[in-house]
C-alpha cells in the first residue's frame, strides 16, 4: 500500500503519482543524472532498457500507439535527449503521447555550466514537443509530470518534455498532487455536422480520406459503418502511419500518393470528399500543380493547425470517434428531414425535400486487389508475383507470402520506404485495431524498435516488422531488447544493398552520380545472433515460405535476412 503519508521525498511523491496515472512501464537508457530517480526501483514498476536513446523513444512510441495511452520515457540529460530527437520528431508527426523525462545536472552545479549540464534544457526539443518544462522548484516535479501527462494525452496527442535536476529527487516532498482522469475527446459543432450530413445526403459520389487519427482513436468500425451507410469509397491518406480502414473491404479504393497531381486525379471521381483524422494533404514530392481541381472538401480533425492550413473547404474540429458518432446522428436527422420534405412535396406540390439518393447504399462488388495507388499497375493482392529473372527474391513475393501466412489480427510494422507501394499491392491490412504502424515523419530507425514496443503493449498478438536494410541499421540495437524481453516479433529484413528511396527520388528529380546510397556487406544474421535472437539467411525463393512459417511460429524474436531484388520499383 502506497500512501500519501509515505511521500517523504519528491521521488516518493512522483512514484505515487505515476502509479495513479498508470505510468509504471518506463522505457529508458540510464545515465548518472538519472541515478536518483532510478534508485531503489519499485517491484511494481517495469524498466524496459534500450541500448540507444533513439531506440528507446521509438520503442515507447510503438508501445503508446498500440495501447493508445501515454508512456514515460527516461533519457540522459542533453546528450541522451539529443540522440533521441529524431524519434521525438517522429512521435510529434505521429501524435504519440510520450512523456519524455530527461535528467539534468544538480541545481547546485548549474550556475557553473557543469559536465552533463543541459543548457536551456526546455528549448532543446522544441518545436517537436507540445510542452516543455524544467520545474522552478524540486517540489514542483510531480505537478509538472501531471501536467505533462494531460498535455500529451489531450487531443491532438503528442510528446512532451520534462527536465529534472538530479538533486530534486531526494528533496523533501511538497503538497501531494492528486491524479486526475485523462481529458477526453471533444465533439464537433452541431451546425457544422448538420451541414456535412446534408452535403453527404445530396452527394452522388462521396469519397472519404481516412487518416491515422481514426485508428488512433479506436474509431475504425465507426468509419466502416459511415462508409457503408453513405456508399462512400474510402482512400487511405498519403503516407498514413496507421491503417484506418480494412483494405479488403469492398469500399476501399486504395492509397493516395504523396503528390498533388496524383491526389487530385484520384479524388476527381467524387463530388464530395470528407477527410477525417488526416491532413489535407501530406505531400513528399512536387511535380507541378494539379490538372483538375479538388472536389468540395470537408476536413474533420482534432488538430487546429491541420484545419487552419487546409487550402479549401469547411473545417470541423473534433476527435474522430466522437465526430463519426455525431455524424451518424446528424445523418438520421437529415434523412428524417428529407423524408418529411418528400411527404410535404407529395401533399403540397412543393420541392421541400433534399435532393440525393437513399443513404443505405450497398458496397461495390470488387476483388481483393483494389488497393492500388494512382498510376500503379500492380498484380492483384495475394496473386503470386513473378520473381526476378535471375531467381532472386522480390519484395512483392515476400509480401504475398506474408499475406498467406499472417494471422488475421497481426500487427504489421513497416519501414521499407522504397517498397511501401509493393506492400500496399500484396499485403492488405485487415485488422481494425492497430493493424499497421510505420513512421509518420520519414525519420529512419522507427520500425524495428517500434515493433518491440508494440509487442510489449499487446501480448498475444503476432507482430511482424518488415524493414529495409538501411532502415534496420538505424535501430538495430532494439534486437537486444527484443531478446531480453522475449518478445515474439518476426523481423523480416529486405536487403537490396542500398538506400533505394534516396536513389529513386534523387534520380526522378534529375540527380546523377549520387554518393552514399550503396550499402551491402551487412550480416543481419550475425548481428541478430550476437544480440540473442534466432536468425536465418534466405536467398532462394523456394526457401522463403518455410522460413517465414518457422519464424512466425517461434515464440521468441526471430529475424529473417532476405536478399531481395535490387531492381528499383516506382515510389509514386
XYZ file of C-alpha atoms in Angstrom:
572
model
C 0.000 0.000 0.000
C 1.472 3.338 -1.079
C 0.022 6.161 0.981
C 0.426 9.907 0.861
C 1.989 9.697 4.330
C 4.948 7.779 2.875
C 5.809 10.623 0.476
C 8.899 11.888 2.263
C 10.768 12.828 -0.906
C 9.978 14.130 -4.361
C 10.864 10.651 -5.617
C 8.232 9.091 -3.346
C 5.579 11.579 -4.388
C 6.366 11.143 -8.078
C 6.200 7.361 -7.923
C 2.852 7.503 -6.185
C 1.573 9.804 -8.931
C 2.975 7.580 -11.675
C 1.121 4.610 -10.205
C -2.127 6.545 -10.208
C -1.597 7.629 -13.817
C -0.760 4.105 -14.982
C 2.802 5.089 -15.910
C 4.621 2.184 -14.285
C 6.222 0.927 -17.517
C 9.240 3.122 -18.224
C 11.386 2.974 -21.352
C 14.886 4.230 -20.748
C 18.628 4.292 -21.070
C 20.219 5.423 -17.797
C 22.973 7.853 -17.008
C 24.425 9.435 -13.910
C 21.883 12.282 -13.833
C 19.087 9.665 -13.609
C 20.508 7.629 -10.725
C 18.452 9.393 -8.059
C 15.240 8.704 -9.999
C 16.109 5.027 -10.525
C 17.473 4.162 -7.086
C 15.513 1.564 -5.071
C 13.449 0.796 -8.172
C 9.995 -0.461 -7.065
C 8.950 -4.059 -7.746
C 5.673 -2.923 -9.310
C 7.455 -0.778 -11.948
C 8.842 -2.140 -15.206
C 12.002 -0.684 -16.721
C 12.466 -1.519 -20.421
C 16.113 -0.948 -21.278
C 17.190 0.124 -24.738
C 20.800 0.392 -25.877
C 20.441 3.746 -27.639
C 18.176 6.666 -26.880
C 16.594 6.816 -30.355
C 15.683 3.141 -29.945
C 14.217 3.876 -26.508
C 11.961 6.633 -27.875
C 10.816 4.541 -30.853
C 10.035 1.534 -28.616
C 7.978 3.792 -26.372
C 6.236 5.239 -29.443
C 5.205 1.770 -30.634
C 4.010 0.945 -27.120
C 1.971 4.148 -26.836
C 0.447 3.716 -30.300
C -0.571 0.132 -29.572
C -2.034 0.888 -26.128
C -3.429 4.329 -27.079
C -2.097 5.526 -23.722
C 0.733 7.825 -22.635
C 4.030 6.241 -21.657
C 7.048 7.552 -19.741
C 10.461 7.739 -21.427
C 13.550 8.410 -19.286
C 16.633 9.766 -21.109
C 20.051 11.025 -20.088
C 20.491 14.787 -19.924
C 21.205 16.719 -23.125
C 23.296 14.049 -24.868
C 20.706 11.326 -24.428
C 17.875 13.602 -25.453
C 19.907 14.663 -28.476
C 20.345 11.040 -29.529
C 16.591 10.541 -29.250
C 15.434 13.707 -31.005
C 14.985 12.081 -34.412
C 12.362 9.790 -32.923
C 10.849 12.621 -30.856
C 10.325 14.321 -34.229
C 8.645 11.156 -35.476
C 6.463 10.971 -32.342
C 5.355 14.554 -32.951
C 4.322 13.761 -36.530
C 2.653 10.544 -35.390
C 0.874 12.120 -32.398
C 2.361 9.625 -29.945
C 1.639 10.624 -26.319
C 5.157 10.310 -24.927
C 6.221 11.905 -21.657
C 9.941 12.365 -22.213
C 11.716 12.983 -18.915
C 15.439 13.699 -19.018
C 17.913 14.119 -16.230
C 19.625 17.439 -15.599
C 22.719 18.225 -13.557
C 22.225 19.149 -9.912
C 20.817 22.606 -9.299
C 23.784 23.342 -7.026
C 26.138 22.981 -10.042
C 24.109 24.547 -12.853
C 25.476 28.062 -12.447
C 28.977 26.739 -13.246
C 27.989 25.201 -16.600
C 28.857 21.698 -15.355
C 29.745 18.481 -17.118
C 26.478 16.874 -18.357
C 24.565 20.079 -17.719
C 21.813 20.804 -20.262
C 21.968 24.442 -21.341
C 18.472 25.863 -21.854
C 17.100 22.346 -21.497
C 13.468 23.167 -22.272
C 14.345 24.736 -25.640
C 16.318 21.760 -26.929
C 13.404 19.512 -28.045
C 11.235 22.331 -29.382
C 9.305 22.658 -31.660
C 8.659 18.911 -31.675
C 7.102 18.710 -28.224
C 3.717 20.117 -27.250
C 5.020 21.424 -23.923
C 8.424 21.670 -22.265
C 9.296 22.342 -18.639
C 12.070 22.336 -16.059
C 10.312 22.884 -12.706
C 11.308 26.004 -10.794
C 11.488 24.038 -7.525
C 12.118 20.404 -6.692
C 8.698 20.241 -5.037
C 7.073 21.106 -8.385
C 8.309 17.955 -10.158
C 5.154 15.838 -9.526
C 2.887 18.683 -10.677
C 4.988 19.115 -13.813
C 4.661 15.414 -14.634
C 0.909 15.529 -14.007
C 0.593 18.458 -16.396
C 2.805 16.711 -18.942
C 0.506 13.675 -18.805
C -2.557 15.771 -19.588
C -0.908 17.756 -22.358
C 0.461 14.595 -24.015
C -2.839 12.718 -23.841
C -5.114 15.609 -24.797
C -6.041 15.763 -28.483
C -4.155 16.307 -30.634
C -1.815 13.980 -28.793
C 1.937 14.298 -28.917
C 5.206 14.188 -26.987
C 6.057 16.500 -24.092
C 9.301 17.102 -22.209
C 10.248 17.489 -18.541
C 13.820 18.162 -17.400
C 14.514 17.183 -13.767
C 17.728 18.182 -11.930
C 19.407 15.221 -10.255
C 19.197 16.598 -6.709
C 15.429 17.204 -6.937
C 14.568 13.569 -6.286
C 15.930 13.495 -2.745
C 14.413 16.849 -1.796
C 11.583 16.966 0.699
C 8.183 16.455 -0.942
C 5.728 19.320 -1.161
C 1.949 19.201 -1.131
C 0.528 15.970 -2.583
C -0.501 16.040 -6.254
C -3.655 14.066 -6.968
C -4.045 12.311 -10.314
C -6.968 13.439 -12.420
C -8.624 11.462 -15.227
C -7.252 11.941 -18.726
C -9.003 14.701 -20.653
C -11.422 13.040 -23.094
C -12.025 13.860 -26.734
C -14.373 16.548 -27.930
C -17.444 16.532 -30.145
C -17.994 18.712 -33.222
C -20.114 21.812 -33.600
C -23.690 20.612 -34.292
C -24.328 23.155 -37.054
C -21.136 22.180 -38.854
C -22.087 18.499 -38.600
C -25.544 19.225 -39.944
C -24.007 20.923 -42.992
C -21.782 17.893 -43.589
C -24.715 15.496 -43.192
C -26.754 17.440 -45.735
C -23.821 17.532 -48.130
C -23.428 13.761 -47.851
C -27.148 13.263 -48.316
C -27.004 15.261 -51.547
C -23.828 13.674 -52.863
C -23.994 11.154 -55.682
C -20.330 10.080 -55.496
C -18.974 10.714 -51.999
C -15.432 9.813 -51.014
C -13.651 9.557 -47.678
C -9.948 10.004 -46.976
C -9.087 8.100 -43.796
C -6.083 9.208 -41.787
C -4.189 7.721 -38.862
C -6.287 9.597 -36.317
C -9.209 7.244 -36.951
C -7.341 4.135 -35.838
C -5.531 6.036 -33.083
C -8.938 6.968 -31.645
C -10.286 3.402 -31.925
C -12.856 4.511 -34.486
C -12.255 2.223 -37.482
C -15.546 0.372 -37.007
C -17.372 3.717 -36.839
C -15.772 4.765 -40.121
C -16.699 1.470 -41.777
C -20.307 1.998 -40.676
C -20.328 5.529 -42.133
C -18.839 4.437 -45.459
C -21.366 1.620 -45.786
C -24.222 3.891 -44.845
C -23.492 6.583 -47.438
C -21.869 4.327 -50.039
C -18.597 6.253 -49.958
C -15.396 4.928 -51.426
C -12.528 5.178 -48.934
C -8.952 6.189 -49.662
C -6.011 5.872 -47.279
C -4.416 9.267 -46.657
C -0.985 9.829 -48.208
C 1.849 8.139 -46.262
C -0.516 7.323 -43.409
C 1.349 5.726 -40.484
C -1.703 3.643 -39.459
C -4.414 1.654 -41.233
C -7.819 3.225 -40.590
C -9.977 1.160 -42.954
C -9.808 -2.592 -43.688
C -8.079 -2.943 -47.030
C -10.110 -5.968 -48.123
C -13.416 -4.089 -47.743
C -15.402 -3.626 -50.986
C -15.461 0.160 -50.474
C -11.690 0.514 -50.099
C -10.303 2.340 -53.130
C -6.574 2.374 -52.414
C -3.788 4.694 -51.337
C -3.370 8.335 -52.221
C 0.119 9.252 -53.328
C 2.059 11.983 -51.551
C 1.993 14.174 -54.651
C -0.520 16.881 -55.592
C -1.355 15.927 -59.155
C -1.927 12.258 -58.375
C -4.051 13.036 -55.315
C -6.260 15.460 -57.244
C -6.654 12.991 -60.129
C -7.687 10.192 -57.766
C -10.258 12.324 -55.954
C -11.719 13.794 -59.150
C -14.187 10.911 -59.384
C -16.009 12.199 -56.290
C -18.406 15.112 -55.992
C -17.690 15.417 -52.250
C -14.739 14.281 -50.122
C -14.593 14.018 -46.335
C -11.065 13.962 -44.885
C -11.072 12.607 -41.366
C -8.165 12.162 -38.975
C -5.604 13.310 -41.562
C -4.139 16.472 -43.046
C -5.488 17.591 -46.397
C -2.906 16.604 -47.613
C 0.624 15.350 -46.845
C 2.957 15.642 -49.849
C 6.514 14.391 -50.374
C 7.437 15.372 -53.919
C 6.404 18.251 -56.175
C 5.670 17.590 -59.844
C 3.553 20.591 -60.679
C 0.082 21.793 -59.860
C -2.952 19.542 -60.399
C -4.580 19.438 -63.801
C -8.009 19.064 -62.184
C -9.328 20.874 -59.110
C -10.053 19.090 -55.878
C -13.748 18.340 -55.318
C -15.545 20.069 -52.433
C -13.867 19.045 -49.157
C -14.876 18.776 -45.527
C -11.881 18.343 -43.200
C -12.560 16.749 -39.802
C -9.609 16.876 -37.418
C -8.756 17.354 -33.758
C -5.720 19.438 -34.764
C -6.305 23.161 -35.156
C -3.160 23.502 -37.274
C -4.419 20.947 -39.801
C -7.720 22.793 -40.057
C -6.048 26.180 -40.357
C -3.689 25.226 -43.180
C -6.197 23.303 -45.320
C -6.447 25.023 -48.677
C -10.163 24.626 -49.197
C -13.425 23.503 -47.637
C -15.089 23.765 -44.236
C -13.151 22.547 -41.228
C -14.770 20.717 -38.337
C -12.780 20.361 -35.129
C -13.457 17.135 -33.240
C -11.801 13.895 -32.271
C -12.576 11.210 -34.881
C -14.681 8.785 -32.840
C -16.998 11.446 -31.444
C -17.187 13.119 -34.858
C -18.232 9.884 -36.546
C -20.800 9.085 -33.873
C -22.247 12.616 -34.069
C -22.300 12.430 -37.861
C -24.307 9.204 -37.712
C -26.924 11.012 -35.624
C -26.843 14.038 -37.932
C -27.437 11.757 -40.919
C -30.507 10.358 -39.158
C -31.851 13.877 -38.749
C -31.022 14.736 -42.356
C -32.770 11.590 -43.580
C -35.844 12.381 -41.482
C -35.854 15.929 -42.825
C -35.648 14.638 -46.388
C -38.457 12.177 -45.767
C -40.646 14.904 -44.307
C -39.820 17.145 -47.228
C -40.800 14.445 -49.702
C -44.084 13.949 -47.857
C -44.769 17.694 -47.919
C -43.974 17.793 -51.604
C -46.422 14.975 -52.257
C -49.151 16.747 -50.289
C -48.449 20.355 -51.206
C -46.717 20.019 -54.544
C -43.629 21.922 -53.258
C -39.986 20.830 -53.636
C -39.115 20.840 -49.941
C -37.043 17.645 -49.790
C -33.253 17.347 -50.041
C -32.016 16.003 -53.362
C -29.961 12.836 -53.429
C -30.102 9.112 -53.108
C -31.019 6.782 -50.249
C -28.392 6.757 -47.535
C -28.051 2.975 -47.398
C -26.011 2.081 -50.440
C -24.550 -1.417 -50.848
C -20.799 -1.701 -51.329
C -19.392 -2.313 -54.788
C -18.508 -5.890 -55.631
C -14.788 -5.684 -56.261
C -11.894 -8.040 -55.773
C -9.202 -8.020 -53.102
C -6.829 -6.275 -55.451
C -8.404 -2.825 -55.068
C -5.509 -1.432 -53.043
C -3.664 0.324 -55.836
C -2.184 3.775 -55.744
C -2.801 6.161 -58.596
C -0.937 5.211 -61.733
C 0.220 1.803 -60.489
C -0.382 -1.368 -62.446
C 0.341 -3.898 -59.741
C -0.766 -7.534 -59.727
C -3.833 -8.431 -57.671
C -3.381 -8.795 -53.939
C -2.303 -12.303 -52.942
C -1.567 -13.299 -56.542
C 1.847 -14.927 -56.723
C 4.114 -12.301 -58.290
C 6.637 -13.291 -60.859
C 10.155 -13.409 -59.439
C 13.093 -11.555 -60.960
C 14.730 -13.151 -63.960
C 17.842 -14.154 -62.036
C 15.872 -16.100 -59.440
C 16.398 -13.586 -56.645
C 13.521 -12.975 -54.231
C 11.378 -9.914 -54.922
C 9.804 -7.719 -52.254
C 6.431 -8.489 -53.841
C 6.988 -12.190 -53.260
C 7.848 -11.589 -49.604
C 4.697 -9.549 -49.032
C 2.464 -12.008 -50.888
C 3.838 -14.886 -48.832
C 3.295 -12.965 -45.612
C -0.294 -12.312 -46.674
C -0.826 -16.077 -46.921
C 0.690 -16.830 -43.530
C -0.179 -13.943 -41.201
C -2.927 -14.291 -38.582
C -5.892 -12.006 -39.250
C -5.179 -9.863 -36.177
C -1.429 -9.491 -36.724
C 0.229 -6.119 -36.250
C 2.436 -5.230 -39.201
C 5.165 -2.674 -38.553
C 6.771 -1.397 -41.743
C 9.846 0.618 -42.648
C 10.746 -0.134 -46.257
C 10.401 3.280 -47.930
C 11.188 2.096 -51.442
C 8.799 -0.870 -51.154
C 5.775 0.782 -49.496
C 3.702 0.618 -52.695
C 4.589 -3.068 -53.069
C 3.314 -3.735 -49.560
C 0.052 -1.998 -50.442
C -0.330 -4.141 -53.536
C 0.328 -7.519 -51.915
C -0.320 -7.370 -48.162
C -3.775 -5.999 -47.321
C -4.146 -4.874 -43.708
C -7.497 -6.101 -42.444
C -7.244 -5.783 -38.648
C -9.395 -2.908 -37.385
C -7.430 -2.349 -34.152
C -3.839 -1.190 -34.634
C -3.182 -3.482 -37.564
C -0.402 -1.371 -39.039
C 2.272 1.037 -37.808
C 5.011 2.900 -39.619
C 7.000 6.106 -39.375
C 4.933 9.266 -39.601
C 7.849 11.551 -40.399
C 10.185 9.639 -42.659
C 12.919 9.680 -39.991
C 14.544 6.258 -40.213
C 15.014 3.967 -37.235
C 11.372 3.692 -36.177
C 10.227 0.296 -37.400
C 12.450 -2.208 -35.622
C 12.170 -0.735 -32.093
C 8.506 0.246 -32.564
C 7.718 -3.406 -33.271
C 9.314 -4.364 -29.953
C 7.246 -1.709 -28.165
C 4.031 -2.836 -29.866
C 4.686 -6.451 -28.873
C 5.228 -5.425 -25.251
C 1.982 -3.469 -25.373
C -0.156 -6.182 -26.950
C 0.998 -9.592 -25.700
C -0.785 -12.389 -27.509
C -0.834 -10.642 -30.889
C 1.723 -11.565 -33.515
C 3.904 -8.631 -34.529
C 5.793 -8.669 -37.824
C 8.300 -5.958 -38.697
C 9.245 -5.659 -42.365
C 12.306 -3.451 -42.684
C 14.730 -2.258 -45.292
C 18.395 -2.964 -44.729
C 19.180 0.745 -44.407
C 16.235 1.422 -42.093
C 17.054 -1.531 -39.847
C 20.566 -0.273 -39.135
C 19.194 2.913 -37.564
C 17.521 0.903 -34.785
C 19.370 -2.417 -34.782
C 20.105 -2.219 -31.029
C 16.429 -2.964 -30.339
C 17.106 -6.617 -31.189
C 18.883 -6.860 -27.826
C 15.785 -5.580 -26.016
C 13.584 -7.938 -28.041
C 15.690 -10.885 -26.873
C 15.895 -9.644 -23.279
C 12.117 -9.150 -23.058
C 11.427 -12.308 -25.121
C 9.002 -10.513 -27.413
C 7.654 -12.811 -30.149
C 8.385 -10.431 -33.036
C 9.230 -11.661 -36.516
C 11.735 -9.287 -38.130
C 11.998 -9.526 -41.911
C 14.912 -7.561 -43.372
C 14.595 -6.867 -47.103
C 18.208 -6.420 -48.138
C 18.555 -4.712 -51.514
C 22.021 -3.378 -50.587
C 21.136 0.294 -50.861
C 19.180 3.295 -49.665
C 16.838 2.708 -52.584
C 14.379 5.504 -51.747
C 17.158 8.092 -51.905
C 18.312 6.743 -55.262
C 14.774 6.536 -56.683
C 13.688 10.019 -55.688
C 17.083 11.503 -56.464
C 17.110 10.108 -59.984
C 13.461 11.076 -60.502
C 14.429 14.661 -59.629
C 17.227 14.590 -62.207
C 20.106 13.770 -59.884
C 23.007 11.678 -61.179
C 26.022 10.087 -59.552
C 24.525 10.439 -56.068
C 27.002 9.209 -53.410
C 26.195 7.415 -50.188
C 23.307 5.259 -51.425
C 25.063 1.897 -51.829
C 25.309 -0.452 -48.852
C 25.997 -4.181 -48.904
C 28.067 -6.480 -46.749
C 25.698 -6.270 -43.790
C 25.285 -9.611 -41.998
C 21.973 -9.311 -40.174
C 22.092 -12.946 -39.082
C 25.324 -12.343 -37.206
C 24.014 -9.080 -35.769
C 20.807 -10.717 -34.543
C 22.523 -13.766 -33.100
C 25.056 -11.551 -31.377
C 22.178 -9.851 -29.557
C 20.430 -13.096 -28.613
C 17.859 -13.503 -31.421
C 17.270 -16.514 -33.633
C 18.096 -15.674 -37.246
C 18.285 -17.142 -40.744
C 19.509 -16.005 -44.143
C 17.163 -16.575 -47.107
C 18.306 -16.035 -50.671
C 16.296 -18.576 -52.689
C 12.581 -18.177 -53.500
C 11.960 -21.865 -52.780
C 13.069 -21.414 -49.157
C 11.031 -18.294 -48.426
C 7.671 -19.745 -47.363
C 9.054 -22.369 -44.998
C 11.432 -19.850 -43.432
C 8.619 -17.361 -42.843
C 6.339 -20.058 -41.424
C 9.018 -21.184 -38.960
C 9.759 -17.623 -37.875
C 6.082 -16.849 -37.342
C 5.666 -19.984 -35.228
C 8.551 -19.046 -32.921
C 7.592 -17.616 -29.535
C 10.948 -15.798 -29.405
C 12.177 -12.882 -31.512
C 13.215 -14.287 -34.875
C 14.937 -12.463 -37.730
C 14.999 -13.372 -41.419
C 17.636 -11.722 -43.587
C 16.096 -11.867 -47.073
C 18.304 -10.963 -50.010
C 15.955 -9.153 -52.383
C 15.999 -7.959 -55.943
C 17.811 -4.599 -56.166
C 15.746 -3.554 -59.189
C 14.123 -0.276 -58.127
C 10.314 -0.083 -58.015
C 8.389 3.126 -58.572
C 7.601 5.023 -55.367
C 4.951 7.497 -56.523
